[in-house]
């Protein structure tokens, strides 16, 4: 459910006006709605209730500690892709038995930490990684739960940068080599194959690619059973799409209605790894207009948030709706909404028609809760934005805006240059 609505002409998050947040905390700032986060999680949890399941919120989409804490408190598990994310979720109070660890390039240290913490399983993405996990677990005298990530070779009909289950992607093992990989893991004393995993891409609005992928993987499960390899978990990854513009993505209910019949005879615990579905529309990027400029062929609305704050428009050509915080009656204008970064590719929205703003006006870049702050950078030595969490009528600062000192932390000038 959307928790950003106009009340008497002023855009609010739950019970708090975004104008008051800008006044108190400045801009640019990410603002998240606790109710919307919970709604995303609970709607999936409820829709999949007929089957034993675990929702592992995908940390990469929004990894603020407060967001992770909210998810952990609601019972969520976590899908992580680095030692950094593992430390974060543990700090937020995650149960290690609800953590799954994917990624094609896990280092030995990261694997050692995961094995030490006894997470539910590591998802193996290559034969070389399998050997390394066995070596690390042997050294520690433990047995590590593993899954193989299977690349089912389906087209999820999404942006090519966020397609991950097609044959040419770097992720996972192809179906043909999976059986041998499971067999091999059985011969390794410090590994326990307990799951199968896939993740076919992101911002997938249809259910059909999931169904196709599950149907492609199912015969493998039967072959595994025939060899006495009884897995406990089927992890179908994340990727469920959301509305940015006019998409009509599946709802939690329609998604579950398509997936549940495919799995019900398998007697496996289902795992889902949603990120965007939970966090995407639970957050906005609040920004202030600095200048309105008339160019030779275009108008520009120059705002104080740039591609370093939200890279999705520049990186994927992603569309984010941009709304005025205060609705006013004024002439409309056609303009590009751009940031202050020294790149022509630094824009938040191109060719938009909007009420002509003036310097100081506030705008909300919608749908920025996932892959917003987590993909932000310090490019142009810009301080990363503050993050705020709204809960009813209250708002908490959950990450302070970086200081100029933060930007130079860890750097030094060598003696020969002094
Ligand atoms: C293995 C894995 N699981 C889950 C996700 C989360 O995807 P989404 O935010 O689209 O649900 C990703 C995203 O890249 C991923 O790589």
GROMACS .gro file of N, CA, C and O in nm, residues 256-349:
model
  376
  256UNK      N    1   0.118  -1.542  -0.568
  256UNK     CA    2   0.105  -1.668  -0.492
  256UNK      C    3   0.011  -1.764  -0.565
  256UNK      O    4   0.037  -1.885  -0.572
  257UNK      N    5  -0.096  -1.710  -0.625
  257UNK     CA    6  -0.192  -1.798  -0.695
  257UNK      C    7  -0.124  -1.870  -0.811
  257UNK      O    8  -0.159  -1.984  -0.843
  258UNK      N    9  -0.026  -1.805  -0.875
  258UNK     CA   10   0.043  -1.870  -0.987
  258UNK      C   11   0.151  -1.967  -0.938
  258UNK      O   12   0.174  -2.072  -0.999
  259UNK      N   13   0.217  -1.934  -0.827
  259UNK     CA   14   0.333  -2.012  -0.782
  259UNK      C   15   0.293  -2.134  -0.698
  259UNK      O   16   0.349  -2.244  -0.714
  260UNK      N   17   0.196  -2.113  -0.609
  260UNK     CA   18   0.165  -2.221  -0.513
  260UNK      C   19   0.131  -2.354  -0.580
  260UNK      O   20   0.184  -2.458  -0.538
  261UNK      N   21   0.046  -2.355  -0.686
  261UNK     CA   22   0.013  -2.486  -0.746
  261UNK      C   23   0.137  -2.557  -0.803
  261UNK      O   24   0.141  -2.680  -0.810
  262UNK      N   25   0.237  -2.479  -0.843
  262UNK     CA   26   0.358  -2.539  -0.901
  262UNK      C   27   0.442  -2.610  -0.794
  262UNK      O   28   0.525  -2.694  -0.825
  263UNK      N   29   0.423  -2.570  -0.670
  263UNK     CA   30   0.513  -2.620  -0.565
  263UNK      C   31   0.446  -2.714  -0.467
  263UNK      O   32   0.515  -2.783  -0.391
  264UNK      N   33   0.312  -2.716  -0.470
  264UNK     CA   34   0.247  -2.782  -0.356
  264UNK      C   35   0.275  -2.933  -0.345
  264UNK      O   36   0.278  -2.985  -0.235
  265UNK      N   37   0.304  -2.998  -0.457
  265UNK     CA   38   0.329  -3.142  -0.448
  265UNK      C   39   0.475  -3.172  -0.409
  265UNK      O   40   0.512  -3.289  -0.394
  266UNK      N   41   0.557  -3.070  -0.394
  266UNK     CA   42   0.701  -3.095  -0.378
  266UNK      C   43   0.746  -3.120  -0.235
  266UNK      O   44   0.856  -3.167  -0.211
  267UNK      N   45   0.660  -3.085  -0.140
  267UNK     CA   46   0.694  -3.105   0.001
  267UNK      C   47   0.826  -3.036   0.038
  267UNK      O   48   0.913  -3.095   0.102
  268UNK      N   49   0.838  -2.913  -0.008
  268UNK     CA   50   0.959  -2.836   0.023
  268UNK      C   51   0.917  -2.704   0.089
  268UNK      O   52   0.809  -2.652   0.064
  269UNK      N   53   1.004  -2.651   0.168
  269UNK     CA   54   0.985  -2.521   0.232
  269UNK      C   55   1.023  -2.416   0.126
  269UNK      O   56   1.132  -2.421   0.071
  270UNK      N   57   0.931  -2.324   0.100
  270UNK     CA   58   0.957  -2.223  -0.003
  270UNK      C   59   1.033  -2.103   0.058
  270UNK      O   60   1.002  -2.060   0.169
  271UNK      N   61   1.131  -2.052  -0.017
  271UNK     CA   62   1.197  -1.926   0.025
  271UNK      C   63   1.178  -1.823  -0.086
  271UNK      O   64   1.191  -1.855  -0.205
  272UNK      N   65   1.144  -1.701  -0.046
  272UNK     CA   66   1.133  -1.588  -0.139
  272UNK      C   67   1.235  -1.483  -0.097
  272UNK      O   68   1.260  -1.465   0.022
  273UNK      N   69   1.288  -1.411  -0.195
  273UNK     CA   70   1.390  -1.309  -0.163
  273UNK      C   71   1.351  -1.172  -0.219
  273UNK      O   72   1.424  -1.114  -0.300
  274UNK      N   73   1.238  -1.119  -0.178
  274UNK     CA   74   1.195  -0.990  -0.234
  274UNK      C   75   1.271  -0.872  -0.176
  274UNK      O   76   1.299  -0.868  -0.055
  275UNK      N   77   1.308  -0.780  -0.260
  275UNK     CA   78   1.371  -0.656  -0.213
  275UNK      C   79   1.283  -0.539  -0.253
  275UNK      O   80   1.214  -0.477  -0.173
  276UNK      N   81   1.284  -0.513  -0.386
  276UNK     CA   82   1.208  -0.400  -0.441
  276UNK      C   83   1.060  -0.405  -0.401
  276UNK      O   84   1.000  -0.303  -0.369
  277UNK      N   85   1.001  -0.526  -0.402
  277UNK     CA   86   0.858  -0.540  -0.373
  277UNK      C   87   0.824  -0.484  -0.235
  277UNK      O   88   0.719  -0.427  -0.212
  278UNK      N   89   0.918  -0.500  -0.142
  278UNK     CA   90   0.894  -0.452  -0.004
  278UNK      C   91   0.936  -0.306   0.012
  278UNK      O   92   0.864  -0.225   0.070
  279UNK      N   93   1.054  -0.271  -0.042
  279UNK     CA   94   1.109  -0.139  -0.009
  279UNK      C   95   1.082  -0.032  -0.115
  279UNK      O   96   1.081   0.088  -0.083
  280UNK      N   97   1.058  -0.072  -0.241
  280UNK     CA   98   1.055   0.025  -0.351
  280UNK      C   99   0.959   0.140  -0.329
  280UNK      O  100   0.998   0.257  -0.328
  281UNK      N  101   0.832   0.107  -0.311
  281UNK     CA  102   0.733   0.215  -0.295
  281UNK      C  103   0.715   0.256  -0.150
  281UNK      O  104   0.625   0.334  -0.118
  282UNK      N  105   0.804   0.207  -0.064
  282UNK     CA  106   0.801   0.251   0.077
  282UNK      C  107   0.892   0.371   0.099
  282UNK      O  108   0.906   0.417   0.211
  283UNK      N  109   0.954   0.423  -0.008
  283UNK     CA  110   1.046   0.534   0.013
  283UNK      C  111   1.044   0.634  -0.101
  283UNK      O  112   1.011   0.600  -0.216
  284UNK      N  113   1.078   0.758  -0.067
  284UNK     CA  114   1.093   0.864  -0.169
  284UNK      C  115   1.224   0.938  -0.144
  284UNK      O  116   1.280   0.932  -0.034
  285UNK      N  117   1.267   1.008  -0.247
  285UNK     CA  118   1.383   1.096  -0.231
  285UNK      C  119   1.330   1.240  -0.233
  285UNK      O  120   1.266   1.283  -0.331
  286UNK      N  121   1.354   1.308  -0.124
  286UNK     CA  122   1.304   1.446  -0.109
  286UNK      C  123   1.415   1.541  -0.155
  286UNK      O  124   1.529   1.532  -0.106
  287UNK      N  125   1.382   1.629  -0.248
  287UNK     CA  126   1.484   1.718  -0.303
  287UNK      C  127   1.431   1.859  -0.319
  287UNK      O  128   1.309   1.879  -0.326
  288UNK      N  129   1.522   1.956  -0.328
  288UNK     CA  130   1.482   2.097  -0.337
  288UNK      C  131   1.527   2.156  -0.470
  288UNK      O  132   1.637   2.125  -0.519
  289UNK      N  133   1.443   2.240  -0.526
  289UNK     CA  134   1.478   2.307  -0.652
  289UNK      C  135   1.580   2.416  -0.622
  289UNK      O  136   1.561   2.500  -0.534
  290UNK      N  137   1.692   2.411  -0.698
  290UNK     CA  138   1.795   2.514  -0.682
  290UNK      C  139   1.776   2.626  -0.785
  290UNK      O  140   1.782   2.743  -0.751
  291UNK      N  141   1.757   2.587  -0.909
  291UNK     CA  142   1.744   2.684  -1.017
  291UNK      C  143   1.646   2.632  -1.121
  291UNK      O  144   1.634   2.511  -1.139
  292UNK      N  145   1.583   2.726  -1.190
  292UNK     CA  146   1.506   2.689  -1.310
  292UNK      C  147   1.573   2.764  -1.425
  292UNK      O  148   1.590   2.885  -1.419
  293UNK      N  149   1.614   2.688  -1.525
  293UNK     CA  150   1.698   2.747  -1.630
  293UNK      C  151   1.637   2.719  -1.767
  293UNK      O  152   1.597   2.606  -1.795
  294UNK      N  153   1.635   2.824  -1.850
  294UNK     CA  154   1.583   2.808  -1.986
  294UNK      C  155   1.702   2.788  -2.078
  294UNK      O  156   1.786   2.877  -2.091
  295UNK      N  157   1.715   2.669  -2.137
  295UNK     CA  158   1.825   2.645  -2.230
  295UNK      C  159   1.782   2.680  -2.372
  295UNK      O  160   1.668   2.721  -2.394
  296UNK      N  161   1.873   2.659  -2.469
  296UNK     CA  162   1.841   2.694  -2.608
  296UNK      C  163   1.726   2.609  -2.661
  296UNK      O  164   1.638   2.659  -2.730
  297UNK      N  165   1.727   2.480  -2.627
  297UNK     CA  166   1.620   2.394  -2.679
  297UNK      C  167   1.539   2.325  -2.569
  297UNK      O  168   1.440   2.260  -2.599
  298UNK      N  169   1.581   2.341  -2.445
  298UNK     CA  170   1.513   2.270  -2.336
  298UNK      C  171   1.512   2.356  -2.212
  298UNK      O  172   1.600   2.440  -2.193
  299UNK      N  173   1.418   2.328  -2.125
  299UNK     CA  174   1.420   2.389  -1.991
  299UNK      C  175   1.478   2.288  -1.894
  299UNK      O  176   1.462   2.166  -1.911
  300UNK      N  177   1.542   2.340  -1.791
  300UNK     CA  178   1.599   2.252  -1.688
  300UNK      C  179   1.553   2.296  -1.549
  300UNK      O  180   1.559   2.416  -1.518
  301UNK      N  181   1.508   2.199  -1.471
  301UNK     CA  182   1.483   2.224  -1.329
  301UNK      C  183   1.601   2.158  -1.258
  301UNK      O  184   1.617   2.036  -1.263
  302UNK      N  185   1.686   2.241  -1.196
  302UNK     CA  186   1.808   2.188  -1.134
  302UNK      C  187   1.781   2.171  -0.984
  302UNK      O  188   1.744   2.267  -0.916
  303UNK      N  189   1.796   2.048  -0.937
  303UNK     CA  190   1.761   2.018  -0.797
  303UNK      C  191   1.887   1.978  -0.720
  303UNK      O  192   1.993   1.957  -0.779
  304UNK      N  193   1.872   1.965  -0.587
  304UNK     CA  194   1.992   1.938  -0.506
  304UNK      C  195   2.021   1.788  -0.489
  304UNK      O  196   2.112   1.752  -0.414
  305UNK      N  197   1.945   1.701  -0.555
  305UNK     CA  198   1.978   1.557  -0.555
  305UNK      C  199   2.025   1.521  -0.695
  305UNK      O  200   1.968   1.569  -0.793
  306UNK      N  201   2.125   1.436  -0.701
  306UNK     CA  202   2.178   1.401  -0.833
  306UNK      C  203   2.192   1.252  -0.851
  306UNK      O  204   2.145   1.172  -0.768
  307UNK      N  205   2.261   1.215  -0.960
  307UNK     CA  206   2.279   1.073  -0.990
  307UNK      C  207   2.360   1.003  -0.881
  307UNK      O  208   2.350   0.881  -0.867
  308UNK      N  209   2.435   1.078  -0.804
  308UNK     CA  210   2.508   1.012  -0.694
  308UNK      C  211   2.410   0.970  -0.583
  308UNK      O  212   2.436   0.876  -0.509
  309UNK      N  213   2.295   1.039  -0.574
  309UNK     CA  214   2.194   1.002  -0.473
  309UNK      C  215   2.103   0.891  -0.526
  309UNK      O  216   2.068   0.799  -0.452
  310UNK      N  217   2.062   0.904  -0.650
  310UNK     CA  218   1.971   0.805  -0.711
  310UNK      C  219   2.020   0.781  -0.853
  310UNK      O  220   1.999   0.864  -0.942
  311UNK      N  221   2.081   0.666  -0.873
  311UNK     CA  222   2.147   0.642  -1.002
  311UNK      C  223   2.057   0.569  -1.103
  311UNK      O  224   2.090   0.560  -1.220
  312UNK      N  225   1.942   0.521  -1.057
  312UNK     CA  226   1.860   0.436  -1.146
  312UNK      C  227   1.823   0.506  -1.278
  312UNK      O  228   1.832   0.443  -1.383
  313UNK      N  229   1.782   0.634  -1.276
  313UNK     CA  230   1.750   0.696  -1.407
  313UNK      C  231   1.871   0.698  -1.500
  313UNK      O  232   1.859   0.664  -1.618
  314UNK      N  233   1.989   0.733  -1.448
  314UNK     CA  234   2.108   0.740  -1.534
  314UNK      C  235   2.154   0.601  -1.576
  314UNK      O  236   2.196   0.581  -1.689
  315UNK      N  237   2.147   0.506  -1.485
  315UNK     CA  238   2.201   0.372  -1.511
  315UNK      C  239   2.111   0.288  -1.601
  315UNK      O  240   2.158   0.222  -1.693
  316UNK      N  241   1.982   0.288  -1.571
  316UNK     CA  242   1.890   0.200  -1.645
  316UNK      C  243   1.790   0.277  -1.730
  316UNK      O  244   1.700   0.217  -1.786
  317UNK      N  245   1.798   0.410  -1.729
  317UNK     CA  246   1.691   0.487  -1.792
  317UNK      C  247   1.561   0.466  -1.716
  317UNK      O  248   1.452   0.474  -1.772
  318UNK      N  249   1.571   0.437  -1.586
  318UNK     CA  250   1.452   0.406  -1.507
  318UNK      C  251   1.364   0.530  -1.488
  318UNK      O  252   1.415   0.641  -1.474
  319UNK      N  253   1.235   0.509  -1.490
  319UNK     CA  254   1.140   0.619  -1.471
  319UNK      C  255   1.098   0.626  -1.324
  319UNK      O  256   1.057   0.527  -1.265
  320UNK      N  257   1.109   0.744  -1.266
  320UNK     CA  258   1.054   0.770  -1.132
  320UNK      C  259   0.960   0.889  -1.143
  320UNK      O  260   0.999   0.994  -1.198
  321UNK      N  261   0.841   0.873  -1.092
  321UNK     CA  262   0.748   0.985  -1.091
  321UNK      C  263   0.806   1.096  -1.002
  321UNK      O  264   0.868   1.065  -0.899
  322UNK      N  265   0.789   1.222  -1.041
  322UNK     CA  266   0.840   1.332  -0.959
  322UNK      C  267   0.723   1.426  -0.928
  322UNK      O  268   0.658   1.478  -1.020
  323UNK      N  269   0.693   1.441  -0.800
  323UNK     CA  270   0.574   1.516  -0.759
  323UNK      C  271   0.614   1.639  -0.677
  323UNK      O  272   0.711   1.634  -0.601
  324UNK      N  273   0.535   1.746  -0.689
  324UNK     CA  274   0.561   1.862  -0.602
  324UNK      C  275   0.514   1.831  -0.461
  324UNK      O  276   0.413   1.762  -0.442
  325UNK      N  277   0.587   1.879  -0.362
  325UNK     CA  278   0.545   1.856  -0.224
  325UNK      C  279   0.421   1.940  -0.192
  325UNK      O  280   0.334   1.897  -0.118
  326UNK      N  281   0.417   2.061  -0.250
  326UNK     CA  282   0.297   2.144  -0.229
  326UNK      C  283   0.231   2.167  -0.365
  326UNK      O  284   0.297   2.215  -0.458
  327UNK      N  285   0.103   2.128  -0.371
  327UNK     CA  286   0.030   2.151  -0.497
  327UNK      C  287  -0.007   2.298  -0.507
  327UNK      O  288  -0.061   2.354  -0.411
  328UNK      N  289   0.026   2.361  -0.621
  328UNK     CA  290  -0.015   2.501  -0.638
  328UNK      C  291  -0.072   2.518  -0.778
  328UNK      O  292  -0.041   2.441  -0.868
  329UNK      N  293  -0.151   2.625  -0.790
  329UNK     CA  294  -0.199   2.657  -0.923
  329UNK      C  295  -0.098   2.750  -0.988
  329UNK      O  296  -0.075   2.859  -0.935
  330UNK      N  297  -0.033   2.705  -1.093
  330UNK     CA  298   0.062   2.790  -1.164
  330UNK      C  299   0.076   2.733  -1.304
  330UNK      O  300   0.029   2.621  -1.331
  331UNK      N  301   0.140   2.810  -1.391
  331UNK     CA  302   0.159   2.763  -1.529
  331UNK      C  303   0.239   2.634  -1.528
  331UNK      O  304   0.321   2.611  -1.438
  332UNK      N  305   0.214   2.551  -1.627
  332UNK     CA  306   0.290   2.427  -1.640
  332UNK      C  307   0.410   2.453  -1.729
  332UNK      O  308   0.410   2.546  -1.809
  333UNK      N  309   0.510   2.371  -1.713
  333UNK     CA  310   0.627   2.383  -1.801
  333UNK      C  311   0.677   2.244  -1.838
  333UNK      O  312   0.645   2.145  -1.771
  334UNK      N  313   0.755   2.241  -1.943
  334UNK     CA  314   0.814   2.116  -1.989
  334UNK      C  315   0.963   2.125  -1.960
  334UNK      O  316   1.028   2.223  -1.998
  335UNK      N  317   1.020   2.029  -1.890
  335UNK     CA  318   1.162   2.042  -1.851
  335UNK      C  319   1.225   1.907  -1.820
  335UNK      O  320   1.155   1.809  -1.793
  336UNK      N  321   1.357   1.905  -1.823
  336UNK     CA  322   1.433   1.793  -1.767
  336UNK      C  323   1.461   1.828  -1.621
  336UNK      O  324   1.494   1.944  -1.591
  337UNK      N  325   1.449   1.729  -1.535
  337UNK     CA  326   1.480   1.754  -1.393
  337UNK      C  327   1.616   1.691  -1.368
  337UNK      O  328   1.634   1.569  -1.382
  338UNK      N  329   1.712   1.777  -1.342
  338UNK     CA  330   1.853   1.733  -1.340
  338UNK      C  331   1.919   1.766  -1.208
  338UNK      O  332   1.871   1.852  -1.133
  339UNK      N  333   2.031   1.697  -1.181
  339UNK     CA  334   2.104   1.719  -1.058
  339UNK      C  335   2.224   1.809  -1.081
  339UNK      O  336   2.250   1.854  -1.192
  340UNK      N  337   2.303   1.830  -0.974
  340UNK     CA  338   2.418   1.921  -0.983
  340UNK      C  339   2.548   1.852  -1.028
  340UNK      O  340   2.651   1.919  -1.037
  341UNK      N  341   2.544   1.722  -1.054
  341UNK     CA  342   2.667   1.646  -1.086
  341UNK      C  343   2.714   1.680  -1.227
  341UNK      O  344   2.633   1.702  -1.318
  342UNK      N  345   2.845   1.682  -1.243
  342UNK     CA  346   2.902   1.723  -1.372
  342UNK      C  347   2.904   1.608  -1.472
  342UNK      O  348   3.010   1.557  -1.509
  343UNK      N  349   2.788   1.566  -1.512
  343UNK     CA  350   2.770   1.462  -1.613
  343UNK      C  351   2.641   1.495  -1.687
  343UNK      O  352   2.540   1.525  -1.622
  344UNK      N  353   2.642   1.484  -1.819
  344UNK     CA  354   2.516   1.506  -1.892
  344UNK      C  355   2.414   1.399  -1.857
  344UNK      O  356   2.294   1.418  -1.870
  345UNK      N  357   2.465   1.284  -1.813
  345UNK     CA  358   2.375   1.175  -1.774
  345UNK      C  359   2.316   1.192  -1.635
  345UNK      O  360   2.250   1.100  -1.585
  346UNK      N  361   2.340   1.305  -1.573
  346UNK     CA  362   2.288   1.327  -1.437
  346UNK      C  363   2.147   1.385  -1.443
  346UNK      O  364   2.131   1.507  -1.451
  347UNK      N  365   2.050   1.297  -1.445
  347UNK     CA  366   1.911   1.345  -1.446
  347UNK      C  367   1.826   1.253  -1.360
  347UNK      O  368   1.858   1.137  -1.340
  348UNK      N  369   1.716   1.309  -1.310
  348UNK     CA  370   1.619   1.229  -1.235
  348UNK      C  371   1.495   1.204  -1.318
  348UNK      O  372   1.423   1.107  -1.297
  349UNK      N  373   1.470   1.295  -1.414
  349UNK     CA  374   1.355   1.277  -1.502
  349UNK      C  375   1.374   1.360  -1.627
  349UNK      O  376   1.417   1.475  -1.619
   0.00000   0.00000   0.00000
